[in-house]
Short mmCIF file of C-alpha atoms and ligand atoms in Angstrom, two decimals:
data_model
loop_
_atom_site.label_atom_id
_atom_site.label_comp_id
_atom_site.label_asym_id
_atom_site.label_seq_id
_atom_site.Cartn_x
_atom_site.Cartn_y
_atom_site.Cartn_z
CA UNK B 677 148.54 -48.13 5.01
CA UNK B 678 150.98 -50.64 5.24
CA UNK B 679 152.97 -50.84 2.12
CA UNK B 680 156.25 -51.24 0.60
CA UNK B 681 158.00 -48.89 -1.82
CA UNK B 682 160.96 -49.84 -4.07
CA UNK B 683 162.63 -46.83 -5.33
CA UNK B 684 165.11 -47.09 -8.27
CA UNK B 685 167.45 -44.00 -8.61
CA UNK B 686 169.20 -42.68 -11.93
CA UNK B 687 171.28 -39.60 -12.26
CA UNK B 688 173.27 -37.16 -10.11
CA UNK B 689 173.57 -37.05 -6.32
CA UNK B 690 170.67 -34.56 -6.00
CA UNK B 691 168.27 -37.44 -7.34
CA UNK B 692 170.09 -39.69 -4.51
CA UNK B 693 169.29 -36.98 -1.88
CA UNK B 694 165.77 -36.72 -3.30
CA UNK B 695 165.03 -40.33 -3.23
CA UNK B 696 165.89 -40.57 0.36
CA UNK B 697 163.67 -37.33 1.12
CA UNK B 698 161.01 -38.82 -0.93
CA UNK B 699 161.21 -42.03 1.40
CA UNK B 700 161.25 -40.08 4.55
CA UNK B 701 157.82 -38.19 3.23
CA UNK B 702 155.97 -41.57 2.18
CA UNK B 703 157.02 -43.13 5.54
CA UNK B 704 154.59 -40.65 7.07
CA UNK B 705 151.74 -42.56 5.28
CA UNK B 706 152.72 -45.93 6.36
CA UNK B 707 155.26 -47.05 3.77
CA UNK B 708 158.14 -49.27 4.27
CA UNK B 709 161.31 -49.50 2.24
CA UNK B 710 162.18 -52.80 0.37
CA UNK B 711 165.24 -53.48 -1.50
CA UNK B 712 163.40 -56.28 -3.57
CA UNK B 713 161.09 -54.92 -6.13
CA UNK B 714 159.14 -58.16 -6.22
CA UNK B 715 157.99 -57.46 -2.79
CA UNK B 716 156.80 -53.84 -3.51
CA UNK B 717 153.26 -52.44 -3.92
CA UNK B 718 154.81 -49.10 -5.11
CA UNK B 719 157.66 -48.98 -7.67
CA UNK B 720 159.09 -45.25 -8.10
CA UNK B 721 161.54 -44.60 -10.71
CA UNK B 722 163.56 -41.18 -10.14
CA UNK B 723 164.85 -40.44 -13.36
CA UNK B 724 167.61 -38.38 -15.12
CA UNK B 725 167.42 -36.76 -18.56
CA UNK B 726 171.04 -35.15 -18.84
CA UNK B 727 172.15 -37.77 -21.81
CA UNK B 728 171.15 -40.03 -24.37
CA UNK B 729 167.87 -41.89 -24.71
CA UNK B 730 166.81 -40.98 -21.02
CA UNK B 731 163.28 -41.26 -21.83
CA UNK B 732 163.68 -44.69 -23.50
CA UNK B 733 165.44 -46.08 -20.68
CA UNK B 734 162.45 -45.11 -18.65
CA UNK B 735 160.03 -47.00 -20.70
CA UNK B 736 162.39 -50.00 -21.08
CA UNK B 737 162.46 -50.13 -17.33
CA UNK B 738 158.70 -49.82 -17.01
CA UNK B 739 158.59 -52.84 -19.50
CA UNK B 740 160.69 -55.07 -17.32
CA UNK B 741 158.35 -54.09 -14.21
CA UNK B 742 155.38 -55.02 -16.30
CA UNK B 743 156.89 -58.53 -16.93
CA UNK B 744 157.88 -59.10 -13.32
CA UNK B 745 154.34 -58.21 -12.14
CA UNK B 746 152.56 -60.06 -15.07
CA UNK B 747 151.02 -62.56 -12.58
CA UNK B 748 150.81 -60.47 -9.59
CA UNK B 749 148.86 -57.29 -8.27
CA UNK B 750 150.03 -54.24 -10.32
CA UNK B 751 152.23 -51.97 -7.94
CA UNK B 752 151.46 -48.42 -7.77
CA UNK B 753 154.10 -46.86 -10.46
CA UNK B 754 155.50 -43.48 -9.97
CA UNK B 755 157.67 -41.59 -12.27
CA UNK B 756 159.87 -38.88 -10.56
CA UNK B 757 162.78 -36.93 -11.51
CA UNK B 758 163.87 -35.01 -14.58
CA UNK B 759 162.44 -37.13 -17.21
CA UNK B 760 159.13 -36.85 -15.23
CA UNK B 761 159.48 -33.00 -15.39
CA UNK B 762 160.19 -32.87 -19.06
CA UNK B 763 157.72 -35.32 -20.45
CA UNK B 764 154.86 -34.91 -17.88
CA UNK B 765 151.53 -35.87 -19.13
CA UNK B 766 153.16 -37.40 -22.39
CA UNK B 767 154.24 -40.18 -19.90
CA UNK B 768 150.82 -41.15 -18.88
CA UNK B 769 149.38 -41.07 -22.38
CA UNK B 770 152.29 -43.19 -23.95
CA UNK B 771 152.57 -45.74 -21.09
CA UNK B 772 149.28 -46.80 -19.32
CA UNK B 773 151.44 -48.86 -16.76
CA UNK B 774 152.46 -45.58 -15.21
CA UNK B 775 150.04 -44.01 -12.60
CA UNK B 776 151.44 -40.97 -11.26
CA UNK B 777 154.16 -38.59 -12.64
CA UNK B 778 155.82 -36.00 -10.32
CA UNK B 779 158.61 -33.28 -10.91
CA UNK B 780 161.64 -32.63 -8.66
CA UNK B 781 160.05 -29.40 -7.44
CA UNK B 782 156.73 -31.00 -6.36
CA UNK B 783 158.00 -33.95 -4.07
CA UNK B 784 156.01 -32.15 -1.12
CA UNK B 785 152.61 -33.32 -2.76
CA UNK B 786 153.67 -36.80 -3.24
CA UNK B 787 151.34 -38.22 -0.27
CA UNK B 788 148.43 -36.28 -1.24
CA UNK B 789 148.88 -37.75 -4.76
CA UNK B 790 149.31 -41.50 -3.36
CA UNK B 791 146.22 -41.00 -1.11
CA UNK B 792 144.16 -39.50 -3.78
CA UNK B 793 145.12 -42.16 -6.26
CA UNK B 794 144.26 -45.07 -3.84
CA UNK B 795 140.74 -43.46 -3.32
CA UNK B 796 139.99 -42.62 -6.84
CA UNK B 797 142.38 -44.59 -9.09
CA UNK B 798 142.75 -41.40 -11.10
CA UNK B 799 146.15 -40.69 -12.84
CA UNK B 800 147.75 -37.62 -12.26
CA UNK B 801 150.78 -35.40 -13.01
CA UNK B 802 152.45 -32.72 -10.63
CA UNK B 803 155.24 -30.76 -12.48
CA UNK B 804 154.89 -27.20 -11.12
CA UNK B 805 158.09 -25.54 -9.93
CA UNK B 806 157.46 -24.81 -6.29
CA UNK B 807 160.79 -25.20 -4.53
CA UNK B 808 159.73 -23.02 -1.58
CA UNK B 809 156.97 -25.03 -0.63
CA UNK B 810 158.93 -28.25 -1.21
CA UNK B 811 161.76 -27.33 1.17
CA UNK B 812 159.26 -25.76 3.78
CA UNK B 813 157.51 -29.18 3.85
CA UNK B 814 160.69 -31.28 3.73
CA UNK B 815 161.94 -28.92 6.74
CA UNK B 816 159.27 -30.52 8.99
CA UNK B 817 160.18 -33.85 8.31
CA UNK B 818 163.60 -34.65 9.91
CA UNK B 819 166.45 -35.88 7.77
CA UNK B 820 167.50 -38.95 9.68
CA UNK B 821 169.67 -40.56 7.05
CA UNK B 822 172.54 -41.54 9.49
CA UNK B 823 174.85 -42.18 6.98
CA UNK B 824 178.45 -41.38 7.96
CA UNK B 825 178.67 -39.30 4.69
CA UNK B 826 175.39 -37.69 3.99
CA UNK B 827 174.21 -35.54 0.97
CA UNK B 828 172.35 -32.24 1.74
CA UNK B 829 170.54 -30.12 -1.16
CA UNK B 830 170.94 -26.35 -0.47
CA UNK B 831 170.34 -24.97 -3.68
CA UNK B 832 168.39 -26.25 -6.72
CA UNK B 833 167.83 -25.31 -10.27
CA UNK B 834 170.01 -23.13 -12.72
CA UNK B 835 169.85 -19.66 -14.44
CA UNK B 836 172.93 -20.13 -16.49
CA UNK B 837 171.55 -21.98 -19.61
CA UNK B 838 174.65 -23.49 -21.13
CA UNK B 839 173.75 -24.48 -24.66
CA UNK B 840 174.02 -28.19 -24.11
CA UNK B 841 172.08 -28.65 -20.80
CA UNK B 842 168.63 -29.60 -20.05
CA UNK B 843 168.88 -28.90 -16.25
CA UNK B 844 167.20 -25.23 -16.41
CA UNK B 845 164.36 -26.80 -18.04
CA UNK B 846 163.94 -29.87 -15.56
CA UNK B 847 164.75 -28.44 -12.34
CA UNK B 848 163.77 -24.67 -12.94
CA UNK B 849 165.21 -21.50 -11.81
CA UNK B 850 167.75 -21.20 -9.10
CA UNK B 851 166.70 -21.24 -5.62
CA UNK B 852 168.60 -21.29 -2.27
CA UNK B 853 167.14 -22.50 0.87
CA UNK B 854 167.07 -20.48 3.92
CA UNK B 855 170.35 -20.86 5.81
CA UNK B 856 168.36 -21.89 9.29
CA UNK B 857 166.77 -24.62 7.41
CA UNK B 858 169.94 -25.87 6.17
CA UNK B 859 171.85 -25.70 9.71
CA UNK B 860 168.82 -27.54 11.27
CA UNK B 861 169.02 -30.19 8.83
CA UNK B 862 173.22 -30.49 9.40
CA UNK B 863 172.28 -30.73 13.03
CA UNK B 864 169.49 -33.57 12.60
CA UNK B 865 172.01 -35.49 10.26
CA UNK B 866 174.86 -34.97 12.98
CA UNK B 867 172.65 -36.35 15.67
CA UNK B 868 171.70 -39.38 13.79
CA UNK B 869 175.63 -40.23 13.09
CA UNK B 870 176.60 -38.16 10.01
CA UNK B 871 180.37 -37.10 10.17
CA UNK B 872 180.62 -35.53 6.71
CA UNK B 873 178.26 -33.30 4.95
CA UNK B 874 178.23 -32.96 1.09
CA UNK B 875 176.47 -29.94 0.09
CA UNK B 876 174.67 -30.25 -3.30
CA UNK B 877 173.25 -28.02 -5.91
CA UNK B 878 173.21 -27.68 -9.65
CA UNK B 879 175.12 -24.55 -9.12
CA UNK B 880 176.29 -24.85 -5.63
CA UNK B 881 178.40 -22.20 -5.39
CA UNK B 882 175.73 -19.91 -6.59
CA UNK B 883 174.23 -20.15 -3.32
CA UNK B 884 172.62 -16.91 -2.10
CA UNK B 885 170.13 -16.31 0.60
CA UNK B 886 169.35 -12.90 1.55
CA UNK B 887 173.00 -11.65 2.67
CA UNK B 888 174.28 -15.21 2.94
CA UNK B 889 176.70 -16.67 0.24
CA UNK B 890 178.16 -20.13 0.30
CA UNK B 891 181.13 -18.80 2.04
CA UNK B 892 179.01 -17.66 4.92
CA UNK B 893 177.17 -21.06 5.05
CA UNK B 894 180.34 -22.92 5.05
CA UNK B 895 181.84 -21.08 8.10
CA UNK B 896 178.40 -21.58 9.97
CA UNK B 897 178.78 -25.31 9.28
CA UNK B 898 182.55 -25.39 10.41
CA UNK B 899 181.36 -24.07 13.60
CA UNK B 900 179.28 -27.32 14.50
CA UNK B 901 181.58 -29.65 16.43
CA UNK B 902 179.86 -32.99 15.21
CA UNK B 903 180.76 -32.08 11.53
CA UNK B 904 184.29 -33.39 10.79
CA UNK B 905 184.32 -33.01 6.94
CA UNK B 906 182.59 -30.85 4.51
CA UNK B 907 182.45 -30.97 0.60
CA UNK B 908 180.17 -29.29 -2.02
CA UNK B 909 179.31 -29.99 -5.63
CA UNK B 910 178.76 -29.05 -8.30
CA UNK B 911 180.41 -25.69 -8.67
CA UNK B 912 180.42 -23.53 -11.67
CA UNK B 913 183.79 -21.51 -12.34
CA UNK B 914 181.96 -18.12 -12.69
CA UNK B 915 180.75 -18.37 -9.11
CA UNK B 916 184.16 -19.41 -7.44
CA UNK B 917 184.17 -15.82 -5.83
CA UNK B 918 187.12 -14.39 -3.74
CA UNK B 919 185.25 -15.00 -0.45
CA UNK B 920 184.88 -18.52 -1.35
CA UNK B 921 188.60 -19.12 -2.51
CA UNK B 922 189.53 -17.04 0.97
CA UNK B 923 187.84 -19.63 3.23
CA UNK B 924 190.36 -22.18 2.15
CA UNK B 925 192.94 -20.02 4.15
CA UNK B 926 191.29 -20.85 7.29
CA UNK B 927 189.05 -23.80 7.21
CA UNK B 928 189.99 -27.06 9.02
CA UNK B 929 187.15 -29.21 7.54
CA UNK B 930 186.75 -28.34 4.05
CA UNK B 931 188.11 -31.14 2.00
CA UNK B 932 190.81 -30.24 -0.34
CA UNK B 933 189.15 -31.74 -3.76
CA UNK B 934 187.20 -29.11 -5.63
CA UNK B 935 185.01 -30.51 -8.26
CA UNK B 936 184.84 -27.67 -10.82
CA UNK B 937 183.65 -28.77 -14.26
CA UNK B 938 185.53 -27.09 -17.14
CA UNK B 939 183.93 -29.11 -20.14
CA UNK B 940 186.54 -28.11 -22.48
CA UNK B 941 189.98 -26.53 -22.81
CA UNK B 942 189.16 -24.46 -25.71
CA UNK B 943 187.84 -20.77 -25.19
CA UNK B 944 185.97 -21.06 -28.65
CA UNK B 945 184.30 -24.03 -27.49
CA UNK B 946 183.32 -22.68 -23.98
CA UNK B 947 182.06 -19.54 -25.77
CA UNK B 948 179.76 -21.70 -28.06
CA UNK B 949 178.70 -23.61 -24.97
CA UNK B 950 177.62 -20.47 -23.24
CA UNK B 951 179.95 -21.24 -20.32
CA UNK B 952 180.63 -17.56 -19.55
CA UNK B 953 184.22 -17.79 -18.61
CA UNK B 954 187.55 -18.52 -20.25
CA UNK B 955 190.34 -21.03 -19.60
CA UNK B 956 192.67 -18.15 -18.27
CA UNK B 957 189.87 -17.50 -15.62
CA UNK B 958 189.79 -20.86 -14.77
CA UNK B 959 193.45 -21.25 -14.45
CA UNK B 960 193.53 -18.22 -12.19
CA UNK B 961 190.97 -20.07 -9.93
CA UNK B 962 193.31 -23.06 -9.76
CA UNK B 963 196.56 -21.33 -9.16
CA UNK B 964 195.17 -19.02 -6.45
CA UNK B 965 193.61 -22.18 -4.72
CA UNK B 966 197.04 -24.00 -5.10
CA UNK B 967 198.72 -21.26 -3.70
CA UNK B 968 196.72 -21.27 -0.50
CA UNK B 969 197.01 -25.02 -0.10
CA UNK B 970 199.25 -27.10 -2.52
CA UNK B 971 197.35 -30.25 -1.33
CA UNK B 972 194.16 -29.02 -3.16
CA UNK B 973 193.27 -30.93 -6.17
CA UNK B 974 190.72 -30.46 -9.00
CA UNK B 975 188.30 -32.75 -10.46
CA UNK B 976 186.05 -32.01 -13.47
CA UNK B 977 183.58 -33.03 -16.23
CA UNK B 978 184.48 -32.70 -19.75
CA UNK B 979 182.06 -32.90 -22.94
CA UNK B 980 183.80 -34.57 -25.82
CA UNK B 981 182.71 -33.59 -29.47
CA UNK B 982 180.79 -30.61 -28.93
CA UNK B 983 179.60 -29.12 -32.20
CA UNK B 984 182.43 -26.98 -33.68
CA UNK B 985 185.03 -28.94 -31.82
CA UNK B 986 188.16 -29.12 -34.07
CA UNK B 987 191.25 -31.32 -33.67
CA UNK B 988 193.11 -28.24 -32.29
CA UNK B 989 190.22 -27.58 -29.58
CA UNK B 990 190.52 -30.90 -28.36
CA UNK B 991 194.41 -30.76 -28.01
CA UNK B 992 193.99 -27.78 -25.97
CA UNK B 993 191.47 -29.91 -23.66
CA UNK B 994 194.15 -32.56 -23.48
CA UNK B 995 196.78 -30.00 -22.38
CA UNK B 996 194.49 -28.58 -19.59
CA UNK B 997 194.20 -32.00 -18.24
CA UNK B 998 198.18 -32.40 -18.31
CA UNK B 999 198.53 -28.93 -16.82
CA UNK B 1000 195.90 -29.21 -13.93
CA UNK B 1001 196.40 -33.03 -13.54
CA UNK B 1002 192.55 -33.43 -12.70
CA UNK B 1003 191.83 -36.62 -10.81
CA UNK B 1004 188.32 -38.24 -9.97
CA UNK B 1005 186.94 -36.66 -13.19
CA UNK B 1006 184.26 -37.75 -15.82
CA UNK B 1007 183.99 -37.28 -19.56
CA UNK B 1008 180.97 -37.81 -21.77
CA UNK B 1009 180.41 -37.40 -25.51
CA UNK B 1010 178.20 -34.70 -26.27
CA UNK B 1011 174.48 -35.73 -26.32
CA UNK B 1012 172.11 -33.54 -28.07
CA UNK B 1013 169.09 -32.76 -25.54
CA UNK B 1014 165.64 -31.82 -26.68
CA UNK B 1015 164.92 -28.01 -26.35
CA UNK B 1016 168.61 -26.77 -25.95
CA UNK B 1017 170.25 -24.52 -28.31
CA UNK B 1018 173.19 -27.11 -29.21
CA UNK B 1019 170.81 -29.60 -30.40
CA UNK B 1020 170.18 -27.59 -33.42
CA UNK B 1021 173.88 -27.45 -34.28
CA UNK B 1022 175.66 -29.59 -36.85
CA UNK B 1023 177.14 -32.51 -34.72
CA UNK B 1024 180.67 -34.06 -35.20
CA UNK B 1025 180.99 -37.50 -36.67
CA UNK B 1026 180.37 -40.14 -33.81
CA UNK B 1027 183.35 -42.21 -34.67
CA UNK B 1028 185.60 -39.02 -34.24
CA UNK B 1029 184.12 -38.18 -30.98
CA UNK B 1030 184.67 -41.75 -29.70
CA UNK B 1031 188.41 -41.64 -30.55
CA UNK B 1032 188.60 -38.57 -28.79
CA UNK B 1033 186.74 -39.60 -25.80
CA UNK B 1034 189.18 -42.72 -25.46
CA UNK B 1035 192.27 -40.25 -25.79
CA UNK B 1036 190.60 -38.14 -22.89
CA UNK B 1037 189.67 -41.24 -20.54
CA UNK B 1038 193.52 -42.53 -21.08
CA UNK B 1039 194.94 -39.23 -19.95
CA UNK B 1040 192.60 -38.89 -16.83
CA UNK B 1041 193.52 -42.61 -16.19
CA UNK B 1042 197.08 -41.89 -16.34
CA UNK B 1043 196.52 -39.13 -13.95
CA UNK B 1044 194.79 -41.06 -11.54
CA UNK B 1045 197.47 -43.83 -11.67
CA UNK B 1046 200.14 -41.49 -10.83
CA UNK B 1047 198.43 -39.96 -8.09
CA UNK B 1048 197.32 -43.13 -6.40
CA UNK B 1049 200.91 -44.65 -6.94
CA UNK B 1050 202.37 -41.58 -5.28
CA UNK B 1051 200.31 -42.27 -2.18
CA UNK B 1052 201.67 -45.75 -1.62
CA UNK B 1053 203.71 -46.22 1.57
CA UNK B 1054 202.12 -42.70 2.82
CA UNK B 1055 199.73 -42.40 5.51
CA UNK B 1056 196.28 -40.83 4.95
CA UNK B 1057 193.38 -39.46 7.03
CA UNK B 1058 190.54 -41.75 6.08
CA UNK B 1059 186.93 -41.42 7.14
CA UNK B 1060 185.43 -44.91 7.35
CA UNK B 1061 182.07 -45.09 5.98
CA UNK B 1062 180.77 -48.61 6.24
CA UNK B 1063 181.70 -52.36 5.36
CA UNK B 1064 182.41 -53.54 1.84
CA UNK B 1065 179.68 -55.50 0.09
CA UNK B 1066 181.18 -58.82 1.34
CA UNK B 1067 181.62 -57.61 4.98
CA UNK B 1068 185.00 -58.40 5.09
CA UNK B 1069 186.91 -55.04 4.94
CA UNK B 1070 185.92 -51.66 5.65
CA UNK B 1071 185.30 -48.88 3.19
CA UNK B 1072 186.14 -45.31 3.74
CA UNK B 1073 187.49 -42.16 1.68
CA UNK B 1074 190.55 -40.14 1.48
CA UNK B 1075 190.39 -36.20 1.96
CA UNK B 1076 190.40 -36.37 -2.12
CA UNK B 1077 187.41 -38.65 -2.29
CA UNK B 1078 189.39 -41.55 -3.40
CA UNK B 1079 187.83 -45.16 -2.14
CA UNK B 1080 190.07 -46.93 0.29
CA UNK B 1081 189.63 -50.44 1.30
CA UNK B 1082 191.06 -51.39 4.68
CA UNK B 1083 191.09 -54.02 7.43
CA UNK B 1084 189.42 -53.22 10.73
CA UNK B 1085 186.44 -53.57 13.06
CA UNK B 1086 182.96 -52.14 13.20
CA UNK B 1087 184.18 -49.63 15.87
CA UNK B 1088 186.05 -47.57 13.31
CA UNK B 1089 182.91 -46.67 11.25
CA UNK B 1090 182.29 -42.94 11.40
CA UNK B 1091 186.00 -42.18 12.56
CA UNK B 1092 188.81 -40.66 10.76
CA UNK B 1093 191.66 -42.96 11.27
CA UNK B 1094 195.28 -42.77 9.91
CA UNK B 1095 195.73 -45.40 7.09
CA UNK B 1096 198.99 -46.53 5.62
CA UNK B 1097 198.57 -47.12 1.81
CA UNK B 1098 200.29 -50.17 0.75
CA UNK B 1099 198.61 -50.84 -2.67
CA UNK B 1100 196.79 -48.84 -5.43
CA UNK B 1101 194.98 -49.18 -8.72
CA UNK B 1102 193.35 -46.57 -10.82
CA UNK B 1103 190.31 -46.27 -8.67
CA UNK B 1104 191.07 -47.52 -5.29
CA UNK B 1105 193.66 -47.28 -2.72
CA UNK B 1106 194.29 -50.22 -0.40
CA UNK B 1107 195.85 -49.98 3.39
CA UNK B 1108 196.06 -50.82 7.02
CA UNK B 1109 195.06 -48.68 10.01
CA UNK B 1110 198.03 -47.52 11.78
CA UNK B 1111 197.88 -47.70 15.48
CA UNK B 1112 201.05 -46.01 16.20
CA UNK B 1113 199.69 -42.42 16.50
CA UNK B 1114 203.26 -41.02 15.93
CA UNK B 1115 202.85 -41.83 12.26
CA UNK B 1116 202.84 -38.39 10.36
CA UNK B 1117 199.51 -38.15 8.46
CA UNK B 1118 200.25 -37.16 4.67
N1 SAM S 2541 176.13 -27.42 -12.95
C1 SAM S 2541 177.09 -28.30 -13.31
C2 SAM S 2541 178.20 -27.50 -14.32
O1 SAM S 2541 177.97 -26.26 -14.51
O2 SAM S 2541 179.37 -27.84 -14.70
C3 SAM S 2541 176.95 -29.55 -14.33
C4 SAM S 2541 175.78 -30.19 -13.73
S1 SAM S 2541 175.34 -31.33 -15.01
C5 SAM S 2541 174.05 -32.21 -14.05
C6 SAM S 2541 176.55 -32.66 -15.02
C7 SAM S 2541 177.50 -32.76 -16.11
O3 SAM S 2541 176.83 -33.53 -17.23
C8 SAM S 2541 178.12 -31.49 -17.04
O4 SAM S 2541 179.22 -31.16 -16.09
C9 SAM S 2541 178.47 -32.01 -18.12
O5 SAM S 2541 179.80 -32.58 -18.32
C10 SAM S 2541 177.36 -33.26 -18.33
N2 SAM S 2541 176.36 -32.94 -19.48
C11 SAM S 2541 175.42 -31.92 -19.25
N3 SAM S 2541 174.55 -31.98 -20.52
C12 SAM S 2541 175.35 -32.80 -21.38
C13 SAM S 2541 174.98 -33.05 -22.59
N4 SAM S 2541 174.00 -32.56 -23.49
N5 SAM S 2541 176.01 -34.04 -23.30
C14 SAM S 2541 177.02 -34.47 -22.63
N6 SAM S 2541 176.97 -34.21 -21.34
C15 SAM S 2541 176.26 -33.36 -20.50
FE1 SF4 S 2542 173.60 -27.26 -16.89
FE2 SF4 S 2542 175.54 -26.82 -15.19
FE3 SF4 S 2542 175.34 -25.07 -17.15
FE4 SF4 S 2542 173.33 -25.04 -15.17
S1 SF4 S 2542 175.61 -24.40 -15.18
S2 SF4 S 2542 172.98 -24.98 -17.48
S3 SF4 S 2542 173.40 -27.19 -14.72
S4 SF4 S 2542 175.92 -27.29 -17.04
FE1 F3S S 2543 170.13 -35.94 -14.40
FE2 F3S S 2543 168.47 -34.28 -13.41
FE3 F3S S 2543 170.58 -34.62 -12.06
S1 F3S S 2543 169.01 -34.41 -15.52
S2 F3S S 2543 171.99 -35.15 -13.49
S3 F3S S 2543 168.79 -36.01 -12.31
S4 F3S S 2543 169.54 -32.54 -12.27
#
């Protein structure tokens, strides 16, 4: 087969990782990647189901593809990801333009499905939860992504069942990959140029394989000399255990930004959400980590206008944001998801939620401006990842994940360099590489 695949990815970083691994897989049966979908003989949409009209977005996208290919040979159309899992056969019934539907735990079957389709032209759907076979299969196919900063999924699925969330239904039960499989994948990434590993999981800090926990895995990765930076996301406060907190005392490679979604600042709302922790417990984690390293910052996700959220509950969220001074955070209006408990509750009026969202986003924006301004004239360690789109500047990230634009040559890509920050806005820092190595790095 000599075919071209176009992959469009929605959703979280795990979908990005999956899309890359899907490509590594279909390469085995002769597919090349194309960035131009008019060239494609196979169009794959990797979907997300987390909020609003996810399903409708998929059908809308298929409508666009149909138009583009109206006078050309129809591509093979594959729907992957969380909408595929949630909707499965329904998608084949509703949209005849779709040929194959494949859920996130069945990607090891994609080649078989494509080959069978090309012979028999029979539509098919695979949505069984089979994480063990998936990762065993992917283990055989080397991850050669070669990006300076690479994602690596170590854990999938979720057993927590927060009342608003579809993930336990779309990604299935919690599963952690064997530690050897993960370390082999880290080594393969490092051999192909990766310097920063971002470990992924819907509940990454719930990682547990035999006697190994996330803290053990982090210590093992720390020992690999090619790895310069380590991050992990997304964590749940309930799994922020003492051993994981302790590791910040010694680690030289763990970055000082912890993405720990709190969702709300009100204990009443946390309870209604079934989050299984209190604000006091969350603050305890924050202060323990700050005591170990005052340079540690937190980022978070917030859900605004959850059913039952009063003005007082909302104020508690604002107060928590002021106290913790979250940076690099996300906020969303509650979106009722089919099959979840919260979808059956009485919703807050949309316009109230919209006003609250604006207030939250203003507060987060203020935090970010203050943080970024405070870095002007300081020198930071920046891992240079690539060129900017116009190829005129370099792009890198600070230890706190903030994007940095700097001048410099290709040789700096993949290196950690001291950069003096001379300008900032709410999202980005701008600076110049300091060649004088006597400069103290903040
Ligand atoms: N496992 C992570 C945790 O426990 O925080 C969250 C993973 S979820 C893929 C990412 C974010 O989507 C959540 O933190 C939440 O803020 C948001 N989210 C999930 N379901 C939502 C819903 N029904 N409405 C609005 N936002 C939602
Ligand atoms: Fe969703 Fe995260 Fe809750 Fe699991 S812990 S149900 S992934 S929000
Ligand atoms: Fe979306 Fe599935 Fe990720 S619902 S956020 S793609 S786990």
